Coordinates of C-alpha atoms and ligand atoms in Angstrom, one line a residue:
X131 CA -17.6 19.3 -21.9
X132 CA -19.6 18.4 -19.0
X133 CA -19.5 14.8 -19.8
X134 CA -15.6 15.0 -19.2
X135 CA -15.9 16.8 -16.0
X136 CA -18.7 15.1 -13.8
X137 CA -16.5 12.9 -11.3
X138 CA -17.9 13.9 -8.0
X139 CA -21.3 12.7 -6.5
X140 CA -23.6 15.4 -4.4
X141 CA -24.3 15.0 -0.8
X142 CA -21.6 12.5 0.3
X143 CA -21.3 12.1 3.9
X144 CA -17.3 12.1 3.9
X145 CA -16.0 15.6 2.4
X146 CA -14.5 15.0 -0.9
X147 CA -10.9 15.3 -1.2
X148 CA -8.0 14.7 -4.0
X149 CA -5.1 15.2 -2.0
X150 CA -4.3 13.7 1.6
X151 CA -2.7 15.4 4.3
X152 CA 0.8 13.9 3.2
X153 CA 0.1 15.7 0.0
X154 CA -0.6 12.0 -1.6
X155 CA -2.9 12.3 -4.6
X156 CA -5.9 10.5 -3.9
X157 CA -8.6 11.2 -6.6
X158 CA -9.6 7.9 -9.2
X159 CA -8.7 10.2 -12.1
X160 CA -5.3 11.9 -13.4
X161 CA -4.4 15.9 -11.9
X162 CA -4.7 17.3 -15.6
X163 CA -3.4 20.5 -14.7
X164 CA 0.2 21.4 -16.0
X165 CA 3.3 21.7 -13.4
X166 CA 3.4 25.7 -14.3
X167 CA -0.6 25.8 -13.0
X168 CA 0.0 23.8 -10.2
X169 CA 3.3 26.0 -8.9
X170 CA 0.8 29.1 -9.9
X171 CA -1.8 27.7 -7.4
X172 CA 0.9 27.2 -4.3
X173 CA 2.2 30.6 -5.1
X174 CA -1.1 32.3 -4.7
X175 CA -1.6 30.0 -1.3
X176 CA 1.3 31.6 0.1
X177 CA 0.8 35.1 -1.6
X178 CA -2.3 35.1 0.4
X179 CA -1.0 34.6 3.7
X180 CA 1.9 37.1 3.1
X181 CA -0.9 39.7 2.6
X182 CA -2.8 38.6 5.9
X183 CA 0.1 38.7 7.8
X184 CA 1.4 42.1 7.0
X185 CA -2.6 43.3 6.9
X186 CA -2.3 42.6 10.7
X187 CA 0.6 44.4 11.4
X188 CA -0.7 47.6 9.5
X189 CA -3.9 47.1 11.5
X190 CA -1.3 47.5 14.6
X191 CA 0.9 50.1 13.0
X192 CA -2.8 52.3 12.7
X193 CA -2.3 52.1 9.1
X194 CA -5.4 49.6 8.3
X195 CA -8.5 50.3 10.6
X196 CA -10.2 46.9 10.0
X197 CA -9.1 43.5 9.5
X198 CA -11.3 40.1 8.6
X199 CA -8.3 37.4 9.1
X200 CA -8.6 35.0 5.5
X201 CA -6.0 32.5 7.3
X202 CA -7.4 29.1 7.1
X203 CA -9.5 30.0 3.5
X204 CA -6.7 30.4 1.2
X205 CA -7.1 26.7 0.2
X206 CA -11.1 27.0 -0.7
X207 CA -10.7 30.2 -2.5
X208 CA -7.6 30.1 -4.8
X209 CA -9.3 26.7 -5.9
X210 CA -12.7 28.6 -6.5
X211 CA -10.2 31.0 -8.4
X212 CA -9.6 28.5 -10.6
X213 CA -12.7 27.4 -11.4
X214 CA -13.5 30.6 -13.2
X215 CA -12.7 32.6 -16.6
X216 CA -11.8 36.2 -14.8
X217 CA -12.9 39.0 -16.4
X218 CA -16.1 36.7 -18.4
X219 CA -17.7 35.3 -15.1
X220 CA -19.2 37.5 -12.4
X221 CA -18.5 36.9 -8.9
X222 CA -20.1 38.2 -5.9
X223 CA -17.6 37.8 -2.9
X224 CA -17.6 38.8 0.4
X225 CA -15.5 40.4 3.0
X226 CA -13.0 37.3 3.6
X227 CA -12.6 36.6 0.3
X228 CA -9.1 38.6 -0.5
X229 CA -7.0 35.9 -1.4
X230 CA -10.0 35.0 -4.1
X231 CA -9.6 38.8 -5.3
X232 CA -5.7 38.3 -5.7
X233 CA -6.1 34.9 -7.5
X234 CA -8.6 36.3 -9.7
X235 CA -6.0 39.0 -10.8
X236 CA -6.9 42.2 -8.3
X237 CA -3.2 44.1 -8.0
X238 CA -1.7 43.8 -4.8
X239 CA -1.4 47.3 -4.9
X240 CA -5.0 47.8 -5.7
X241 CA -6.0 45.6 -2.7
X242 CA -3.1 47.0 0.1
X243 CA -4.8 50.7 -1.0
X244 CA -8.1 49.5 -0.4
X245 CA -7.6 48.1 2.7
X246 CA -5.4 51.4 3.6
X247 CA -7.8 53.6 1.9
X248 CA -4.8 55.5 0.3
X249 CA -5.2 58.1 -2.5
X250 CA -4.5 55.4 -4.8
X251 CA -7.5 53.1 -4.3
X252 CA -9.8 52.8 -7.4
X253 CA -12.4 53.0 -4.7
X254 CA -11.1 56.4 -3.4
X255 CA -11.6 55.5 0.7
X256 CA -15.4 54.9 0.4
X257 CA -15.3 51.4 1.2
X258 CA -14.5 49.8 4.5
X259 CA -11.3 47.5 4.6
X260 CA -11.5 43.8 3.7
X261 CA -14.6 44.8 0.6
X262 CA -13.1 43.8 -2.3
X263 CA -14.7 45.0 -6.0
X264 CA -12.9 45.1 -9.5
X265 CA -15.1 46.3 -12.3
X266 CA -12.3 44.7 -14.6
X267 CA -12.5 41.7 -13.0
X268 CA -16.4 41.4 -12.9
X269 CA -16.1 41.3 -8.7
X270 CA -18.8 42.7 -7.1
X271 CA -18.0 44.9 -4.6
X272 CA -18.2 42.9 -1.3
X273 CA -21.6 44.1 1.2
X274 CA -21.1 44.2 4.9
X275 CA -24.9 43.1 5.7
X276 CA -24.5 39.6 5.4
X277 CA -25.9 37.4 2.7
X278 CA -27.1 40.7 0.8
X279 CA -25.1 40.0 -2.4
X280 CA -26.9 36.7 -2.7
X281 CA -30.1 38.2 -4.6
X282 CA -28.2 40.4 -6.9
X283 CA -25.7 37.0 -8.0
X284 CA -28.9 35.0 -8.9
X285 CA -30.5 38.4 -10.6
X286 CA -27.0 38.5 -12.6
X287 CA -27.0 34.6 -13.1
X288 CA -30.8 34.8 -14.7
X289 CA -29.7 37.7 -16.9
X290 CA -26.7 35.7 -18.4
X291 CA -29.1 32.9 -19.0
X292 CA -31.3 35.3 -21.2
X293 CA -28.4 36.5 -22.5
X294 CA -27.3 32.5 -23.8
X295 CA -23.7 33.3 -24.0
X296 CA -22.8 30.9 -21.4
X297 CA -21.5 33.0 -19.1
X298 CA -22.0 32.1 -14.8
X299 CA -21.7 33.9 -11.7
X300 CA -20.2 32.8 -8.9
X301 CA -21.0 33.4 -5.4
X302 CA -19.5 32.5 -2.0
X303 CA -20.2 33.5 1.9
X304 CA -20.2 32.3 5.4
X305 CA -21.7 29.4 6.8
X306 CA -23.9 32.3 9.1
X307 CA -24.9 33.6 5.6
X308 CA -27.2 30.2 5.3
X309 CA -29.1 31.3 8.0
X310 CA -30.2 34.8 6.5
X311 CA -33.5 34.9 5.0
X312 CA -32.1 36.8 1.7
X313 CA -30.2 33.7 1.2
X314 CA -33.4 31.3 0.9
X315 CA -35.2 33.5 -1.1
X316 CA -32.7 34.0 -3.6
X317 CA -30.9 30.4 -3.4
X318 CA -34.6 29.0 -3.9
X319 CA -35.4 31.9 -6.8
X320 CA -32.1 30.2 -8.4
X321 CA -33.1 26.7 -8.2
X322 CA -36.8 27.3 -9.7
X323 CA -35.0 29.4 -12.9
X324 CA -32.4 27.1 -13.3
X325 CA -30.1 29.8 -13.0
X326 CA -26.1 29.6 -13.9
X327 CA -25.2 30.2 -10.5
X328 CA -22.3 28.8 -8.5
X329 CA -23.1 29.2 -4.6
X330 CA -19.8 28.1 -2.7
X331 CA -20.3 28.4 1.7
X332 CA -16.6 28.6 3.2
X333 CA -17.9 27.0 6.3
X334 CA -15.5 28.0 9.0
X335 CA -18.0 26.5 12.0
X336 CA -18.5 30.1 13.1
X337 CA -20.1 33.1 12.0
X338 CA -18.5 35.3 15.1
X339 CA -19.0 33.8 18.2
X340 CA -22.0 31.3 17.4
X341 CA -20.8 27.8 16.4
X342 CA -23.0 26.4 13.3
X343 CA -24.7 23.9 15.4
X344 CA -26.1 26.8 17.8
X345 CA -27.7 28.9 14.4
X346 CA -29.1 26.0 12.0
X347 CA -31.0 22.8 12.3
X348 CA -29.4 21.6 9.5
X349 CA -26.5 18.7 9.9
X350 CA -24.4 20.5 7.3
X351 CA -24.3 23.5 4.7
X352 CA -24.7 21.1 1.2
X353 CA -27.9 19.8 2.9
X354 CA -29.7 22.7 2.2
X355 CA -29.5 22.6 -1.6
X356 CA -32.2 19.3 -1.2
X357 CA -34.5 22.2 -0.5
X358 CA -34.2 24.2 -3.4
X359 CA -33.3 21.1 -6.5
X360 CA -29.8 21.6 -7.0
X361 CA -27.0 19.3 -6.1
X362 CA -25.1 20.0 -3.0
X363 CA -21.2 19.4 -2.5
X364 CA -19.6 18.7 0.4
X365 CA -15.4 19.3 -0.2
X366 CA -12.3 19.9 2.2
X367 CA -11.8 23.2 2.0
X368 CA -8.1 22.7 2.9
X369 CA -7.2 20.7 -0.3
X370 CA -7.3 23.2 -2.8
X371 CA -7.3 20.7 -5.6
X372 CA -10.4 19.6 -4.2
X373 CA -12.4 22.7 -4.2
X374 CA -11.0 23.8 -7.8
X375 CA -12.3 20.6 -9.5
X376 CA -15.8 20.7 -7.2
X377 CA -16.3 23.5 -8.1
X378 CA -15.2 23.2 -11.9
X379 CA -17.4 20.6 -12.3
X380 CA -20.2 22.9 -11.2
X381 CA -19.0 25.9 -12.8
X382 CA -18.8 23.5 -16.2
X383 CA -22.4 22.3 -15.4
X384 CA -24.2 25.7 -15.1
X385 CA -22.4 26.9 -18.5
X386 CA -23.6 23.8 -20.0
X387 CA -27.6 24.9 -18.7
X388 CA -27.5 22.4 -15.7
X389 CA -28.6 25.1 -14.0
X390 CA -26.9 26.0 -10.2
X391 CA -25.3 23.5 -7.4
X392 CA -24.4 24.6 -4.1
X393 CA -20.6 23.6 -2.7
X394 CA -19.6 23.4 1.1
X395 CA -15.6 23.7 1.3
X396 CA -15.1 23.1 5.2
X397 CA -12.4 25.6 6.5
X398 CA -11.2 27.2 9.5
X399 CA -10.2 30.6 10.1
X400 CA -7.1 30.6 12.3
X401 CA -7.5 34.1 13.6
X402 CA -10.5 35.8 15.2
X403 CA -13.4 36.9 13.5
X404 CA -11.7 40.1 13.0
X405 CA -9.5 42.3 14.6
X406 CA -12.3 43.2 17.0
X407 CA -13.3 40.0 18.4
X408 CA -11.3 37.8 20.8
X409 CA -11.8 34.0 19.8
X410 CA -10.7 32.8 22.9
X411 CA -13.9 33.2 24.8
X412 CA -16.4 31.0 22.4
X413 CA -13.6 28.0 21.1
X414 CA -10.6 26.1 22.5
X415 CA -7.1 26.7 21.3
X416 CA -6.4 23.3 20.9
X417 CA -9.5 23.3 18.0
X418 CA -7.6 26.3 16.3
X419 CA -4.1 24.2 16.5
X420 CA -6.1 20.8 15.0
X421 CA -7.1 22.6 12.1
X422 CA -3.5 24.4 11.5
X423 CA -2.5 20.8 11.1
X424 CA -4.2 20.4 8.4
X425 CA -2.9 23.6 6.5
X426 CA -3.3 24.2 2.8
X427 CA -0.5 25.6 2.0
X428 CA 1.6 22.6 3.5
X429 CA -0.2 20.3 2.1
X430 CA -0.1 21.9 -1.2
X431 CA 3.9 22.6 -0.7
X432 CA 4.3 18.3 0.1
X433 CA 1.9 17.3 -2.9
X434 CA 4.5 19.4 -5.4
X435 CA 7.3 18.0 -3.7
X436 CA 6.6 14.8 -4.2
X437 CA 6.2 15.7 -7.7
X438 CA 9.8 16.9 -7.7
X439 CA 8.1 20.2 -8.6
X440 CA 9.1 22.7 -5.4
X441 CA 12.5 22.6 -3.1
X442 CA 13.9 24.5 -0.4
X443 CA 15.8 27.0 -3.1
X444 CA 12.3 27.7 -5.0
X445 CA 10.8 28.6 -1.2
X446 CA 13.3 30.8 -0.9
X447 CA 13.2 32.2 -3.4
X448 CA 9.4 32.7 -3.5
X449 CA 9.7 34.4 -0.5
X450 CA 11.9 36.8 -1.2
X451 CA 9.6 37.5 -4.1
X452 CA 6.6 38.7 -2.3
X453 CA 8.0 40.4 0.2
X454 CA 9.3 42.8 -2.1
X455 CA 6.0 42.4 -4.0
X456 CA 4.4 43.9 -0.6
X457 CA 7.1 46.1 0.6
X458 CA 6.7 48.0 -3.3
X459 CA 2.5 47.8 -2.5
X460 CA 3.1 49.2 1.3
X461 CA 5.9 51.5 0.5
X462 CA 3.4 53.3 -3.4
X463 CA 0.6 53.8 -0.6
X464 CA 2.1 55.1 2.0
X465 CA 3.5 57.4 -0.4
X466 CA -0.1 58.7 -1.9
X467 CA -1.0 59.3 1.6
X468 CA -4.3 59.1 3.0
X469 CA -7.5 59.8 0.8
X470 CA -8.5 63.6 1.8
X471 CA -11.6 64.0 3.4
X472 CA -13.2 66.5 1.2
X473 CA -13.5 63.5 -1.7
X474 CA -16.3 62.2 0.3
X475 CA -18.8 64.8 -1.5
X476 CA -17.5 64.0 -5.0
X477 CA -19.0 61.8 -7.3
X478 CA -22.2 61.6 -5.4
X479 CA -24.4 62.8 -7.7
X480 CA -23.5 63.6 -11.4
X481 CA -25.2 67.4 -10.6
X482 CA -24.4 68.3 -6.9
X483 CA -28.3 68.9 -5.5
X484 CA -28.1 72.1 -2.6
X485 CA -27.9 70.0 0.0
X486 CA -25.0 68.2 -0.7
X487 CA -23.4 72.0 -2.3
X488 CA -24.0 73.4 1.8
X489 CA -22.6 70.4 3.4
X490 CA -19.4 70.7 1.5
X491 CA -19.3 74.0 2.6
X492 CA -20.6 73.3 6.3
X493 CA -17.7 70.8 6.3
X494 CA -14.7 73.4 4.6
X495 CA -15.8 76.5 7.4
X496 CA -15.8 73.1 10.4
X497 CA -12.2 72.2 8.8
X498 CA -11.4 76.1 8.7
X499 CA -11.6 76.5 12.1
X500 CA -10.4 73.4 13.2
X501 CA -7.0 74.5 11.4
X502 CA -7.3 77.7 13.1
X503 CA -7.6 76.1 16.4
X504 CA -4.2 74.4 15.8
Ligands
LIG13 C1 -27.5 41.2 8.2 C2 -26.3 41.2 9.1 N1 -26.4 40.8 10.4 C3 -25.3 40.8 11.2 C4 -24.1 41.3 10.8 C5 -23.0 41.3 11.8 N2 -22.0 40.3 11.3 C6 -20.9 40.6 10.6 S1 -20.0 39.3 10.2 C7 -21.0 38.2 10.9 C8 -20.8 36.7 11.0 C9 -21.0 36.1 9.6 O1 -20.5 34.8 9.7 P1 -20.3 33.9 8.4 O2 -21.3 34.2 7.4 O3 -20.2 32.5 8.9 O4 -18.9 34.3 7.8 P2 -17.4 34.3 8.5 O5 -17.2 35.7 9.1 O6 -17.4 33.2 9.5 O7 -16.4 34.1 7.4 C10 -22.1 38.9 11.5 C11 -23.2 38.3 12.3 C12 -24.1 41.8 9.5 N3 -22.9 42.3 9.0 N4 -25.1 41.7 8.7

């Protein structure tokens, strides 16, 4: 019930927060979510990281051509994660959102062969790296032009509302996304329908090189929802707690026909943009190291601590858990090999027109002779 849930107040100058940087709970209300939920949460913090980390050494080995770093979001989107019935909800991510597709329930395995584009990925190589989609899971496969997925969220938000079952979308992008004009339209289409829509900005202060200040007049992201009648959140994006019941209390409004809110979870991302940008030339390292201070996963790690809930014994052995986890994910795609190059021409269209029949055939004589020339 929405009457249970509505604890935080839109467009609050300080960024709302539950847990302090000591991991101290600091929210007026009682964390109502069970010991087993809460380990579940840090476990999908550090899960997360595992996967960026090794990600970056396959980019290195040449096994991964493409990397967009999620180091520095894990906090805002396994609390998003939360927020949302898998599987019922729809959710329109985009390209830094993997640890929100592992939290939501994507396989390791399924996410290491996308981002290798091995012969065991669902999406059979089509898709760049770092694009995650699940049909299972309701997760729109992630679009490279930015803010695109933002009209088709609020199409599939106004068709749950005809639909009455009480079903919402979720949708969540850059702070650079705010500046694309497919984002006003459709943010604004949202508010005027009263759509069931969740918009949540991980606002990382960059999109690439130019700092937030340099592409929007605005003094902040939540601002913006003035514009369009929805309430705007503004949430630290490095307490995961934080995020999870901002965005709760959103997700539980839009379900109840509150129509959509728009949340702010300020992050950082720790690496560069991606692995072909160099950070150091447009911000400070010393910028980069304040915001590792305020990491989510430590903070998560001290706050179950001091609830006698995590030791040295269960890090231990948590890590010896997902390496094995990703050495087993690494080790099955790596063994289905690369995704052959011929697939490219299959399930194009259901009857293959004559165009598509000669290319297939251009391309076999090209790959013919290539092998020849060998
Ligand atoms: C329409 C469009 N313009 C430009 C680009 C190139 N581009 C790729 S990522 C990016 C930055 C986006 O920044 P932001 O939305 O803040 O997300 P972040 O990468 O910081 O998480 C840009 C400009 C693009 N993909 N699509």
């Amino acid at each position: 019930m929405i009457g249970n849930t509505r604890r935080f107040e839109p467009f609050t100058d300080a960024p709302i927060r539950v847990i302090d940087e000591s991991g101290r709970w600091i929210a007026p209300f009682a964390c109502d979510l069970g010991d087993d939920r809460l380990r579940a949460i840090y476990r999908d913090l550090v899960r997360a990281r595992r996967l960026d980390e090794r990600l970056s050494t396959l980019q290195r080995q040449g096994k991964v051509s493409f990397v967009a770093s999620a180091g520095g979001h894990e906090g805002a989107q396994v609390g998003i994660a939360g927020a949302i019935e898998a599987g019922r909800d729809w959710v329109f991510p985009y390209y830094r959102d993997l640890p929100l597709a592992l939290a939501l329930g994507w396989p390791l395995r399924e996410a290491v062969a996308q981002q290798m584009a091995s012969r065991i990925d669902p999406a059979r190589g089509r898709q760049m790296p770092a694009h995650p989609g699940s049909p299972a899971l309701n997760l729109f496969t992630a679009a490279s032009p930015i803010a695109s997925h933002v009209p088709p969220a609020v199409g599939t938000a106004i068709a749950q509302k005809l639909q009455g079952k009480g079903d919402v979308t979720v949708c969540t992008f850059g702070d650079g996304a705010t500046s694309e004009g497919d984002w006003h339209a459709a943010v604004n289409l949202a508010g005027a329908q009263g759509a069931p829509v969740v918009f949540v900005c991980e606002n990382n202060g960059y999109a690439i090189s130019v700092a937030f200040r340099h592409q929007s007049g605005s003094a902040d992201v939540a601002t913006k929802a003035r514009a369009y009648g929805m309430p705007g959140y503004r949430v630290d994006g490095m307490d995961p707690l934080a995020v999870y019941y901002v965005v709760r209390q959103a997700v539980d409004a839009a379900r109840a026909g509150l129509g959509p809110s728009l949340v702010e979870a300020l992050v950082y991302r720790y690496a560069a943009h991606s692995n072909a940008d160099d950070d150091k030339r447009y911000r400070p390292s010393d910028e980069v190291a304040a915001w590792k201070a305020r990491d989510p996963i430590g903070r998560m790690r001290r706050f179950l601590e001091g609830r006698g809930l995590w030791d040295a014994a269960a890090e231990t052995e948590l890590a010896a858990e997902l390496k094995a986890e990703l050495d087993d994910a690494v080790a099955a795609n790596d063994a289905a090999g690369d995704v052959p190059l011929a697939w490219m021409f299959d399930d194009v269209l259901a009857q293959p027109s004559t165009q598509l029949r000669k290319q297939r055939e251009a391309f076999a004589r090209e790959r013919d002779l290539a092998d020849e020339s060998t």
